Each structure stands twice: as structure tokens, then as C-alpha cells.
mmCIF file of N, CA and C in Angstrom:
data_model
loop_
_atom_site.group_PDB
_atom_site.id
_atom_site.type_symbol
_atom_site.label_atom_id
_atom_site.label_comp_id
_atom_site.label_asym_id
_atom_site.label_seq_id
_atom_site.Cartn_x
_atom_site.Cartn_y
_atom_site.Cartn_z
ATOM 1 N N MET A 129 5.625 -1.928 -22.738
ATOM 2 C CA MET A 129 7.053 -2.053 -22.520
ATOM 3 C C MET A 129 7.467 -0.973 -21.524
ATOM 4 N N CYS A 130 8.221 -1.366 -20.518
ATOM 5 C CA CYS A 130 8.749 -0.431 -19.533
ATOM 6 C C CYS A 130 10.048 0.180 -20.053
ATOM 7 N N VAL A 131 10.232 1.469 -19.787
ATOM 8 C CA VAL A 131 11.452 2.146 -20.223
ATOM 9 C C VAL A 131 12.027 2.973 -19.080
ATOM 10 N N THR A 132 13.335 3.149 -19.126
ATOM 11 C CA THR A 132 14.042 4.063 -18.239
ATOM 12 C C THR A 132 14.785 5.037 -19.128
ATOM 13 N N LEU A 133 14.566 6.323 -18.893
ATOM 14 C CA LEU A 133 15.182 7.371 -19.689
ATOM 15 C C LEU A 133 16.190 8.100 -18.809
ATOM 16 N N ARG A 134 17.454 8.079 -19.214
ATOM 17 C CA ARG A 134 18.511 8.780 -18.478
ATOM 18 C C ARG A 134 18.958 9.957 -19.325
ATOM 19 N N ILE A 135 18.818 11.150 -18.784
ATOM 20 C CA ILE A 135 19.135 12.366 -19.512
ATOM 21 C C ILE A 135 20.445 12.928 -18.986
ATOM 22 N N ASN A 136 21.393 13.128 -19.872
ATOM 23 C CA ASN A 136 22.660 13.772 -19.532
ATOM 24 C C ASN A 136 22.553 15.226 -19.963
ATOM 25 N N ASP A 137 22.598 16.134 -19.003
ATOM 26 C CA ASP A 137 22.367 17.537 -19.295
ATOM 27 C C ASP A 137 23.454 18.393 -18.658
ATOM 28 N N VAL A 138 23.672 19.577 -19.200
ATOM 29 C CA VAL A 138 24.601 20.543 -18.625
ATOM 30 C C VAL A 138 23.808 21.804 -18.328
ATOM 31 N N VAL A 139 23.785 22.190 -17.045
ATOM 32 C CA VAL A 139 23.067 23.384 -16.617
ATOM 33 C C VAL A 139 24.045 24.271 -15.868
ATOM 34 N N GLY A 140 24.240 25.475 -16.352
ATOM 35 C CA GLY A 140 25.153 26.408 -15.692
ATOM 36 C C GLY A 140 26.584 25.903 -15.662
ATOM 37 N N GLY A 141 26.979 25.151 -16.674
ATOM 38 C CA GLY A 141 28.338 24.621 -16.726
ATOM 39 C C GLY A 141 28.556 23.369 -15.897
ATOM 40 N N ARG A 142 27.523 22.905 -15.216
ATOM 41 C CA ARG A 142 27.635 21.693 -14.392
ATOM 42 C C ARG A 142 26.847 20.574 -15.038
ATOM 43 N N ARG A 143 27.455 19.411 -15.051
ATOM 44 C CA ARG A 143 26.812 18.232 -15.635
ATOM 45 C C ARG A 143 25.871 17.604 -14.608
ATOM 46 N N ARG A 144 24.694 17.210 -15.058
ATOM 47 C CA ARG A 144 23.739 16.532 -14.175
ATOM 48 C C ARG A 144 23.041 15.431 -14.958
ATOM 49 N N HIS A 145 22.498 14.471 -14.222
ATOM 50 C CA HIS A 145 21.797 13.332 -14.811
ATOM 51 C C HIS A 145 20.379 13.300 -14.246
ATOM 52 N N GLY A 146 19.421 13.135 -15.105
ATOM 53 C CA GLY A 146 18.035 12.994 -14.690
ATOM 54 C C GLY A 146 17.512 11.642 -15.130
ATOM 55 N N TYR A 147 16.605 11.070 -14.345
ATOM 56 C CA TYR A 147 16.048 9.750 -14.645
ATOM 57 C C TYR A 147 14.531 9.822 -14.663
ATOM 58 N N MET A 148 13.930 9.091 -15.590
ATOM 59 C CA MET A 148 12.483 8.909 -15.632
ATOM 60 C C MET A 148 12.214 7.448 -15.946
ATOM 61 N N ARG A 149 11.243 6.861 -15.237
ATOM 62 C CA ARG A 149 10.849 5.471 -15.482
ATOM 63 C C ARG A 149 9.358 5.427 -15.729
ATOM 64 N N GLY A 150 8.957 4.510 -16.593
ATOM 65 C CA GLY A 150 7.534 4.348 -16.847
ATOM 66 C C GLY A 150 7.275 3.520 -18.086
ATOM 67 N N CYS A 151 6.076 3.660 -18.612
ATOM 68 C CA CYS A 151 5.674 2.908 -19.801
ATOM 69 C C CYS A 151 5.937 3.732 -21.051
ATOM 70 N N LEU A 152 6.358 3.060 -22.096
ATOM 71 C CA LEU A 152 6.614 3.740 -23.365
ATOM 72 C C LEU A 152 5.333 4.364 -23.906
ATOM 73 N N SER A 153 4.199 3.751 -23.622
ATOM 74 C CA SER A 153 2.925 4.293 -24.111
ATOM 75 C C SER A 153 2.597 5.647 -23.483
ATOM 76 N N ASP A 154 3.240 5.999 -22.358
ATOM 77 C CA ASP A 154 3.012 7.292 -21.716
ATOM 78 C C ASP A 154 3.831 8.417 -22.342
ATOM 79 N N LEU A 155 4.832 8.082 -23.148
ATOM 80 C CA LEU A 155 5.612 9.106 -23.847
ATOM 81 C C LEU A 155 4.856 9.514 -25.104
ATOM 82 N N HIS A 156 4.683 10.797 -25.303
ATOM 83 C CA HIS A 156 3.955 11.294 -26.467
ATOM 84 C C HIS A 156 4.919 11.949 -27.442
ATOM 85 N N GLY A 157 4.754 11.655 -28.713
ATOM 86 C CA GLY A 157 5.525 12.310 -29.748
ATOM 87 C C GLY A 157 6.924 11.780 -29.949
ATOM 88 N N TYR A 158 7.173 10.535 -29.573
ATOM 89 C CA TYR A 158 8.516 9.990 -29.769
ATOM 90 C C TYR A 158 8.660 9.437 -31.180
ATOM 91 N N ASN A 159 9.889 9.264 -31.609
ATOM 92 C CA ASN A 159 10.222 8.770 -32.941
ATOM 93 C C ASN A 159 10.047 7.249 -32.962
ATOM 94 N N HIS A 160 8.988 6.764 -33.572
ATOM 95 C CA HIS A 160 8.667 5.333 -33.573
ATOM 96 C C HIS A 160 9.719 4.494 -34.292
ATOM 97 N N SER A 161 10.293 5.015 -35.353
ATOM 98 C CA SER A 161 11.296 4.235 -36.087
ATOM 99 C C SER A 161 12.572 4.059 -35.270
ATOM 100 N N LEU A 162 12.883 5.013 -34.401
ATOM 101 C CA LEU A 162 14.058 4.902 -33.542
ATOM 102 C C LEU A 162 13.850 3.853 -32.454
ATOM 103 N N ILE A 163 12.623 3.712 -31.973
ATOM 104 C CA ILE A 163 12.302 2.810 -30.864
ATOM 105 C C ILE A 163 12.051 1.383 -31.345
ATOM 106 N N ARG A 164 11.838 1.178 -32.611
ATOM 107 C CA ARG A 164 11.471 -0.141 -33.138
ATOM 108 C C ARG A 164 12.449 -1.238 -32.721
ATOM 109 N N SER A 165 13.743 -0.937 -32.674
ATOM 110 C CA SER A 165 14.728 -1.958 -32.293
ATOM 111 C C SER A 165 14.593 -2.355 -30.825
ATOM 112 N N LEU A 166 14.161 -1.419 -29.960
ATOM 113 C CA LEU A 166 13.971 -1.748 -28.542
ATOM 114 C C LEU A 166 12.729 -2.601 -28.314
ATOM 115 N N ALA A 167 11.767 -2.534 -29.202
ATOM 116 C CA ALA A 167 10.544 -3.319 -29.042
ATOM 117 C C ALA A 167 10.801 -4.804 -29.236
ATOM 118 N N GLU A 168 11.866 -5.151 -29.947
ATOM 119 C CA GLU A 168 12.155 -6.551 -30.243
ATOM 120 C C GLU A 168 13.120 -7.197 -29.264
ATOM 121 N N ARG A 169 13.912 -6.399 -28.572
ATOM 122 C CA ARG A 169 14.905 -6.970 -27.655
ATOM 123 C C ARG A 169 15.084 -6.045 -26.458
ATOM 124 N N GLN A 170 15.580 -6.596 -25.380
ATOM 125 C CA GLN A 170 15.860 -5.818 -24.182
ATOM 126 C C GLN A 170 17.243 -5.196 -24.322
ATOM 127 N N GLY A 171 17.379 -3.961 -23.925
ATOM 128 C CA GLY A 171 18.668 -3.293 -24.022
ATOM 129 C C GLY A 171 18.504 -1.794 -23.946
ATOM 130 N N CYS A 172 19.569 -1.066 -24.304
ATOM 131 C CA CYS A 172 19.572 0.389 -24.229
ATOM 132 C C CYS A 172 19.897 0.987 -25.588
ATOM 133 N N LEU A 173 19.442 2.194 -25.770
ATOM 134 C CA LEU A 173 19.659 2.940 -26.997
ATOM 135 C C LEU A 173 20.228 4.298 -26.617
ATOM 136 N N ASP A 174 21.429 4.624 -27.083
ATOM 137 C CA ASP A 174 22.035 5.932 -26.848
ATOM 138 C C ASP A 174 21.689 6.837 -28.015
ATOM 139 N N THR A 175 21.082 7.974 -27.716
ATOM 140 C CA THR A 175 20.632 8.895 -28.746
ATOM 141 C C THR A 175 20.629 10.312 -28.189
ATOM 142 N N THR A 176 20.018 11.233 -28.885
ATOM 143 C CA THR A 176 19.859 12.606 -28.400
ATOM 144 C C THR A 176 18.375 12.908 -28.267
ATOM 145 N N ALA A 177 18.060 13.914 -27.472
ATOM 146 C CA ALA A 177 16.665 14.320 -27.310
ATOM 147 C C ALA A 177 16.094 14.795 -28.641
ATOM 148 N N ARG A 178 16.933 15.407 -29.459
ATOM 149 C CA ARG A 178 16.499 15.894 -30.771
ATOM 150 C C ARG A 178 16.084 14.736 -31.681
ATOM 151 N N GLU A 179 16.778 13.592 -31.598
ATOM 152 C CA GLU A 179 16.433 12.430 -32.426
ATOM 153 C C GLU A 179 15.241 11.661 -31.876
ATOM 154 N N LEU A 180 15.097 11.630 -30.545
ATOM 155 C CA LEU A 180 14.003 10.876 -29.931
ATOM 156 C C LEU A 180 12.667 11.592 -30.094
ATOM 157 N N PHE A 181 12.658 12.904 -29.888
ATOM 158 C CA PHE A 181 11.429 13.693 -29.996
ATOM 159 C C PHE A 181 11.552 14.630 -31.191
ATOM 160 N N LEU A 182 10.985 14.226 -32.314
ATOM 161 C CA LEU A 182 11.057 15.022 -33.531
ATOM 162 C C LEU A 182 10.182 16.266 -33.403
ATOM 163 N N PRO A 183 10.604 17.391 -33.989
ATOM 164 C CA PRO A 183 9.804 18.619 -33.902
ATOM 165 C C PRO A 183 8.504 18.498 -34.697
ATOM 166 N N THR A 184 7.474 19.126 -34.179
ATOM 167 C CA THR A 184 6.173 19.175 -34.852
ATOM 168 C C THR A 184 5.727 20.631 -34.899
ATOM 169 N N ALA A 185 4.527 20.860 -35.378
ATOM 170 C CA ALA A 185 3.998 22.224 -35.419
ATOM 171 C C ALA A 185 3.777 22.776 -34.011
ATOM 172 N N GLN A 186 3.476 21.888 -33.047
ATOM 173 C CA GLN A 186 3.232 22.333 -31.676
ATOM 174 C C GLN A 186 4.491 22.329 -30.810
ATOM 175 N N ARG A 187 5.537 21.657 -31.266
ATOM 176 C CA ARG A 187 6.735 21.521 -30.422
ATOM 177 C C ARG A 187 7.962 21.929 -31.230
ATOM 178 N N GLN A 188 8.754 22.809 -30.644
ATOM 179 C CA GLN A 188 9.972 23.248 -31.328
ATOM 180 C C GLN A 188 11.074 22.208 -31.189
ATOM 181 N N GLU A 189 12.120 22.357 -31.976
ATOM 182 C CA GLU A 189 13.229 21.413 -31.960
ATOM 183 C C GLU A 189 13.971 21.501 -30.631
ATOM 184 N N LEU A 190 14.301 20.358 -30.055
ATOM 185 C CA LEU A 190 14.963 20.297 -28.754
ATOM 186 C C LEU A 190 16.470 20.455 -28.891
ATOM 187 N N GLU A 191 17.105 20.739 -27.762
ATOM 188 C CA GLU A 191 18.566 20.795 -27.712
ATOM 189 C C GLU A 191 19.121 19.394 -27.960
ATOM 190 N N PRO A 192 20.336 19.290 -28.478
ATOM 191 C CA PRO A 192 20.903 17.956 -28.766
ATOM 192 C C PRO A 192 21.539 17.292 -27.549
ATOM 193 N N SER A 193 20.879 17.353 -26.387
ATOM 194 C CA SER A 193 21.441 16.733 -25.181
ATOM 195 C C SER A 193 21.399 15.211 -25.303
ATOM 196 N N ARG A 194 22.413 14.543 -24.771
ATOM 197 C CA ARG A 194 22.534 13.085 -24.852
ATOM 198 C C ARG A 194 21.571 12.434 -23.871
ATOM 199 N N LEU A 195 21.018 11.313 -24.272
ATOM 200 C CA LEU A 195 20.177 10.533 -23.370
ATOM 201 C C LEU A 195 20.288 9.065 -23.722
ATOM 202 N N SER A 196 19.912 8.247 -22.757
ATOM 203 C CA SER A 196 19.941 6.805 -22.923
ATOM 204 C C SER A 196 18.556 6.274 -22.584
ATOM 205 N N LEU A 197 17.997 5.480 -23.470
ATOM 206 C CA LEU A 197 16.671 4.905 -23.282
ATOM 207 C C LEU A 197 16.820 3.397 -23.187
ATOM 208 N N CYS A 198 16.467 2.824 -22.038
ATOM 209 C CA CYS A 198 16.594 1.381 -21.809
ATOM 210 C C CYS A 198 15.204 0.756 -21.722
ATOM 211 N N ALA A 199 15.054 -0.410 -22.332
ATOM 212 C CA ALA A 199 13.767 -1.108 -22.365
ATOM 213 C C ALA A 199 13.829 -2.368 -21.520
ATOM 214 N N CYS A 200 12.684 -2.724 -20.953
ATOM 215 C CA CYS A 200 12.573 -3.923 -20.133
ATOM 216 C C CYS A 200 11.293 -4.644 -20.548
ATOM 217 N N HIS A 201 11.399 -5.951 -20.771
ATOM 218 C CA HIS A 201 10.252 -6.731 -21.241
ATOM 219 C C HIS A 201 9.827 -7.834 -20.268
ATOM 220 N N ASN A 202 10.451 -7.958 -19.108
ATOM 221 C CA ASN A 202 10.109 -9.080 -18.224
ATOM 222 C C ASN A 202 9.327 -8.613 -17.002
ATOM 223 N N ASN A 203 9.071 -9.518 -16.070
ATOM 224 C CA ASN A 203 8.251 -9.219 -14.899
ATOM 225 C C ASN A 203 8.940 -8.344 -13.869
ATOM 226 N N LEU A 204 10.246 -8.201 -13.939
ATOM 227 C CA LEU A 204 10.957 -7.436 -12.920
ATOM 228 C C LEU A 204 11.272 -6.015 -13.381
ATOM 229 N N CYS A 205 10.534 -5.501 -14.312
ATOM 230 C CA CYS A 205 10.731 -4.120 -14.746
ATOM 231 C C CYS A 205 10.426 -3.169 -13.593
ATOM 232 N N ASN A 206 11.209 -2.131 -13.497
ATOM 233 C CA ASN A 206 11.051 -1.123 -12.446
ATOM 234 C C ASN A 206 11.106 -1.750 -11.056
ATOM 235 N N PHE A 207 11.827 -2.835 -10.928
ATOM 236 C CA PHE A 207 12.104 -3.499 -9.662
ATOM 237 C C PHE A 207 10.860 -3.997 -8.951
ATOM 238 N N SER A 208 9.836 -4.389 -9.671
ATOM 239 C CA SER A 208 8.658 -4.967 -9.040
ATOM 240 C C SER A 208 8.765 -6.484 -9.097
ATOM 241 N N VAL A 209 8.274 -7.136 -8.077
ATOM 242 C CA VAL A 209 8.324 -8.595 -8.001
ATOM 243 C C VAL A 209 7.033 -9.153 -8.563
ATOM 244 N N SER A 210 7.134 -10.166 -9.383
ATOM 245 C CA SER A 210 5.933 -10.777 -9.951
ATOM 246 C C SER A 210 5.175 -11.522 -8.859
ATOM 247 N N PRO A 211 3.834 -11.567 -8.906
ATOM 248 C CA PRO A 211 3.032 -12.213 -7.866
ATOM 249 C C PRO A 211 3.389 -13.668 -7.594
ATOM 250 N N PRO A 212 3.634 -14.537 -8.579
ATOM 251 C CA PRO A 212 3.972 -15.930 -8.255
ATOM 252 C C PRO A 212 5.256 -16.040 -7.424
ATOM 253 N N CYS A 213 6.255 -15.249 -7.715
ATOM 254 C CA CYS A 213 7.500 -15.281 -6.935
ATOM 255 C C CYS A 213 7.245 -14.840 -5.502
ATOM 256 N N PHE A 214 6.376 -13.854 -5.340
ATOM 257 C CA PHE A 214 6.067 -13.350 -4.010
ATOM 258 C C PHE A 214 5.382 -14.431 -3.176
ATOM 259 N N PHE A 215 4.429 -15.160 -3.751
ATOM 260 C CA PHE A 215 3.717 -16.202 -3.016
ATOM 261 C C PHE A 215 4.624 -17.393 -2.710
ATOM 262 N N ILE A 216 5.520 -17.724 -3.603
ATOM 263 C CA ILE A 216 6.488 -18.789 -3.329
ATOM 264 C C ILE A 216 7.386 -18.387 -2.174
ATOM 265 N N PHE A 217 7.816 -17.136 -2.157
ATOM 266 C CA PHE A 217 8.644 -16.629 -1.063
ATOM 267 C C PHE A 217 7.890 -16.712 0.264
ATOM 268 N N LEU A 218 6.627 -16.309 0.283
ATOM 269 C CA LEU A 218 5.830 -16.390 1.513
ATOM 270 C C LEU A 218 5.647 -17.835 1.960
ATOM 271 N N PHE A 219 5.431 -18.746 1.022
ATOM 272 C CA PHE A 219 5.279 -20.153 1.344
ATOM 273 C C PHE A 219 6.552 -20.701 1.987
ATOM 274 N N VAL A 220 7.710 -20.378 1.439
ATOM 275 C CA VAL A 220 8.984 -20.848 2.001
ATOM 276 C C VAL A 220 9.177 -20.298 3.406
ATOM 277 N N ILE A 221 8.870 -19.041 3.630
ATOM 278 C CA ILE A 221 8.988 -18.437 4.970
ATOM 279 C C ILE A 221 8.044 -19.136 5.941
ATOM 280 N N LEU A 222 6.830 -19.434 5.504
ATOM 281 C CA LEU A 222 5.857 -20.115 6.360
ATOM 282 C C LEU A 222 6.336 -21.518 6.717
ATOM 283 N N VAL A 223 6.868 -22.265 5.763
ATOM 284 C CA VAL A 223 7.382 -23.614 6.024
ATOM 285 C C VAL A 223 8.540 -23.557 7.011
ATOM 286 N N ILE A 224 9.441 -22.624 6.826
ATOM 287 C CA ILE A 224 10.582 -22.485 7.752
ATOM 288 C C ILE A 224 10.085 -22.146 9.147
ATOM 289 N N PHE A 225 9.092 -21.265 9.243
ATOM 290 C CA PHE A 225 8.549 -20.877 10.537
ATOM 291 C C PHE A 225 7.857 -22.057 11.223
ATOM 292 N N LEU A 226 7.112 -22.877 10.483
ATOM 293 C CA LEU A 226 6.395 -24.005 11.064
ATOM 294 C C LEU A 226 7.324 -25.149 11.465
ATOM 295 N N MET A 227 8.480 -25.258 10.841
ATOM 296 C CA MET A 227 9.415 -26.335 11.161
ATOM 297 C C MET A 227 10.210 -26.053 12.436
ATOM 298 N N ARG A 228 10.138 -24.889 12.961
ATOM 299 C CA ARG A 228 10.884 -24.556 14.185
ATOM 300 C C ARG A 228 10.288 -25.164 15.393
#
């Protein structure tokens, strides 16, 4: 499952937004029970870093900064085009070019 993580943070009194995109399997130590609802449907989950990444013996508790985690389950995740659509597009361009 592809995910986009948007982090709302305040640094030095200024608000900033950070983005990360990738596979959920690449995130280590996330709260599986919190993510379970995203595995069944496409959408976003508004939570805090403290709730998403639970503290362990190796990792201390995180600040309660707000973040949004969005899931994508189709072929156009992370704005990539699926191969069949790409070949259909090339075929249409070729037909248009040959008809001239």
C-alpha cells in the first residue's frame, strides 16, 4: 500500500509542512491497529506522531505534532502511470500520426 505522510510542525515559532511518500512496509515501528482502517479503504487518517509511532525501549516518546497519513490502493499511486494506459496512449498517438 502506498502512503503519503504530511507532517504539520512548528519550528522556531513558524509553521511548516513536510511530506514523505512511499510504501507502508518501509515505515518501521508504526501502530498497526491505527493503520488497519486505511488497509481496507482509500482515504486519509488525521493523527499525531505520538499515536502513529508508539514508544519502545529503543525509541523515546515523540512530540504530539499533527500529521495526516493518506493511503492509495490503485495503479496511480504516487502519480505513476500504469503500463497498459501508457501503451494505449502510445498507440493512439501512433494512429493519429499515421493518419496525417
